[in-house]
């Protein structure tokens, strides 16, 4: 896959997936579960008072960046079902590596699985939705056809 195509697909699919996560995160938050915990913490690394606009922009940019490996990996996959499975697996792996290990270690927080399922489930589900949404959009689900 050419770099230009990878960037365009990552921005478009990453945008779609970043927005697809929001209703799920909102639903978990309404029930009092922890979700989106590291967004503000990460933003405070470069902004003293990150407001909603900055947090939204950060969410979108991280969606673009996070979509890159999956978009690249899906380039050689023909099967729609395999692509969706890869998307879900990518979302779960992303959660485990980034949100359940790297970020808690960096911010000196307890690991999510030490805090219990109400801490693990929301972020795990939201990240699985992200991966599924990237795969769905990359397969043309968002546009109605696959663009290569």
CSV table of C-alpha atoms in Angstrom, one decimal:
chain,number,residue,atom,x,y,z
A,1,UNK,CA,0.0,0.0,0.0
A,2,UNK,CA,1.3,3.4,-0.9
A,3,UNK,CA,2.0,5.9,1.9
A,4,UNK,CA,-0.6,8.4,0.5
A,5,UNK,CA,-3.3,5.8,0.4
A,6,UNK,CA,-2.4,4.6,3.9
A,7,UNK,CA,-2.6,8.1,5.3
A,8,UNK,CA,-6.0,8.8,3.7
A,9,UNK,CA,-7.5,5.5,4.7
A,10,UNK,CA,-6.2,5.9,8.3
A,11,UNK,CA,-7.6,9.4,8.6
A,12,UNK,CA,-11.0,8.4,7.2
A,13,UNK,CA,-11.4,5.1,9.0
A,14,UNK,CA,-9.8,6.4,12.2
A,15,UNK,CA,-12.3,9.3,12.1
A,16,UNK,CA,-15.3,7.0,11.6
A,17,UNK,CA,-14.0,4.6,14.4
A,18,UNK,CA,-13.2,7.4,16.8
A,19,UNK,CA,-16.8,8.7,16.4
A,20,UNK,CA,-18.2,5.2,16.6
A,21,UNK,CA,-16.7,4.7,20.1
A,22,UNK,CA,-18.4,7.8,21.6
A,23,UNK,CA,-22.0,6.4,22.1
A,24,UNK,CA,-20.6,3.3,23.7
A,25,UNK,CA,-18.3,5.3,26.0
A,26,UNK,CA,-21.2,7.6,26.8
A,27,UNK,CA,-23.4,4.6,27.7
A,28,UNK,CA,-20.8,3.2,30.1
A,29,UNK,CA,-20.2,6.6,31.6
A,30,UNK,CA,-23.9,7.1,32.3
A,31,UNK,CA,-24.0,3.9,34.2
A,32,UNK,CA,-21.1,5.2,36.3
A,33,UNK,CA,-18.4,3.0,34.8
A,34,UNK,CA,-14.9,4.2,34.2
A,35,UNK,CA,-14.2,5.0,30.5
A,36,UNK,CA,-12.0,7.6,28.8
A,37,UNK,CA,-9.8,7.8,31.9
A,38,UNK,CA,-6.5,8.5,30.1
A,39,UNK,CA,-7.7,11.1,27.6
A,40,UNK,CA,-7.5,14.0,30.0
A,41,UNK,CA,-4.4,12.7,31.7
A,42,UNK,CA,-2.6,12.4,28.3
A,43,UNK,CA,-3.8,15.9,27.3
A,44,UNK,CA,-2.4,17.3,30.6
A,45,UNK,CA,1.1,16.4,29.3
A,46,UNK,CA,0.9,19.2,26.8
A,47,UNK,CA,-1.9,21.5,28.1
A,48,UNK,CA,-2.5,22.8,31.6
A,49,UNK,CA,-6.2,23.0,31.2
A,50,UNK,CA,-7.5,20.8,28.4
A,51,UNK,CA,-11.1,21.7,27.5
A,52,UNK,CA,-13.6,19.7,25.6
A,53,UNK,CA,-12.5,21.0,22.2
A,54,UNK,CA,-8.9,19.9,22.8
A,55,UNK,CA,-9.9,16.6,24.2
A,56,UNK,CA,-12.1,16.0,21.1
A,57,UNK,CA,-9.3,17.0,18.7
A,58,UNK,CA,-6.9,14.7,20.6
A,59,UNK,CA,-9.4,11.8,20.4
A,60,UNK,CA,-9.7,12.3,16.6
A,61,UNK,CA,-5.9,12.5,16.1
A,62,UNK,CA,-5.3,9.4,18.2
A,63,UNK,CA,-8.0,7.6,16.2
A,64,UNK,CA,-6.1,8.4,13.0
A,65,UNK,CA,-2.8,7.3,14.4
A,66,UNK,CA,-4.3,4.2,16.0
A,67,UNK,CA,-5.9,3.1,12.7
A,68,UNK,CA,-2.6,3.0,10.8
A,69,UNK,CA,-1.4,-0.5,11.8
A,70,UNK,CA,-4.8,-2.0,11.3
A,71,UNK,CA,-5.4,-0.4,7.9
A,72,UNK,CA,-1.9,-1.5,6.8
A,73,UNK,CA,-2.6,-5.1,8.0
A,74,UNK,CA,-6.0,-5.2,6.3
A,75,UNK,CA,-4.5,-4.3,2.9
A,76,UNK,CA,-3.8,-8.0,2.0
A,77,UNK,CA,-7.0,-9.5,3.5
A,78,UNK,CA,-9.7,-10.5,1.1
A,79,UNK,CA,-12.3,-11.9,3.5
A,80,UNK,CA,-14.8,-9.5,5.1
A,81,UNK,CA,-15.3,-11.8,8.1
A,82,UNK,CA,-11.5,-12.1,8.6
A,83,UNK,CA,-11.2,-8.3,8.4
A,84,UNK,CA,-13.8,-7.8,11.0
A,85,UNK,CA,-12.3,-10.5,13.2
A,86,UNK,CA,-8.9,-8.8,12.8
A,87,UNK,CA,-10.5,-5.4,13.7
A,88,UNK,CA,-12.0,-6.8,16.9
A,89,UNK,CA,-8.7,-8.5,17.9
A,90,UNK,CA,-6.8,-5.3,17.1
A,91,UNK,CA,-9.1,-3.3,19.4
A,92,UNK,CA,-8.7,-5.9,22.2
A,93,UNK,CA,-4.9,-6.0,21.7
A,94,UNK,CA,-4.7,-2.2,21.6
A,95,UNK,CA,-6.6,-2.0,24.9
A,96,UNK,CA,-4.3,-4.5,26.6
A,97,UNK,CA,-1.0,-3.1,25.4
A,98,UNK,CA,-1.8,0.7,25.6
A,99,UNK,CA,-4.7,1.3,28.0
A,100,UNK,CA,-4.2,-1.6,30.4
A,101,UNK,CA,-0.4,-1.7,30.5
A,102,UNK,CA,1.5,1.2,29.0
A,103,UNK,CA,-0.7,4.1,30.2
A,104,UNK,CA,-1.2,2.8,33.8
A,105,UNK,CA,2.5,2.1,34.1
A,106,UNK,CA,3.4,5.5,32.7
A,107,UNK,CA,1.0,7.4,35.0
A,108,UNK,CA,1.7,5.1,38.0
A,109,UNK,CA,-1.9,3.9,38.2
A,110,UNK,CA,-3.1,0.4,39.2
A,111,UNK,CA,-3.6,-1.9,36.3
A,112,UNK,CA,-7.2,-2.2,35.3
A,113,UNK,CA,-7.6,-5.9,36.0
A,114,UNK,CA,-6.5,-5.2,39.6
A,115,UNK,CA,-9.5,-2.8,39.8
A,116,UNK,CA,-12.0,-5.4,38.6
A,117,UNK,CA,-14.3,-6.0,35.7
A,118,UNK,CA,-16.2,-2.7,36.0
A,119,UNK,CA,-13.0,-1.0,35.1
A,120,UNK,CA,-11.9,-3.4,32.4
A,121,UNK,CA,-15.1,-4.0,30.5
A,122,UNK,CA,-16.0,-0.4,29.4
A,123,UNK,CA,-12.6,0.4,27.8
A,124,UNK,CA,-12.2,-3.1,26.4
A,125,UNK,CA,-15.6,-2.9,24.7
A,126,UNK,CA,-15.0,0.6,23.4
A,127,UNK,CA,-11.6,-0.4,21.9
A,128,UNK,CA,-13.1,-3.5,20.3
A,129,UNK,CA,-15.7,-1.2,18.8
A,130,UNK,CA,-12.9,1.0,17.5
A,131,UNK,CA,-11.2,-1.9,15.8
A,132,UNK,CA,-14.4,-3.3,14.3
A,133,UNK,CA,-15.3,0.2,13.0
A,134,UNK,CA,-11.9,0.7,11.3
A,135,UNK,CA,-12.3,-2.7,9.6
A,136,UNK,CA,-15.9,-2.0,8.6
A,137,UNK,CA,-15.0,1.4,7.2
A,138,UNK,CA,-11.8,0.0,5.5
A,139,UNK,CA,-13.9,-2.7,3.8
A,140,UNK,CA,-16.1,0.0,2.4
A,141,UNK,CA,-19.0,-0.3,4.9
A,142,UNK,CA,-18.9,3.5,5.5
A,143,UNK,CA,-18.7,4.5,1.8
A,144,UNK,CA,-20.6,1.6,0.3
A,145,UNK,CA,-17.5,0.3,-1.6
A,146,UNK,CA,-13.9,-0.4,-0.9
A,147,UNK,CA,-11.5,2.2,-2.2
A,148,UNK,CA,-7.9,1.0,-3.0
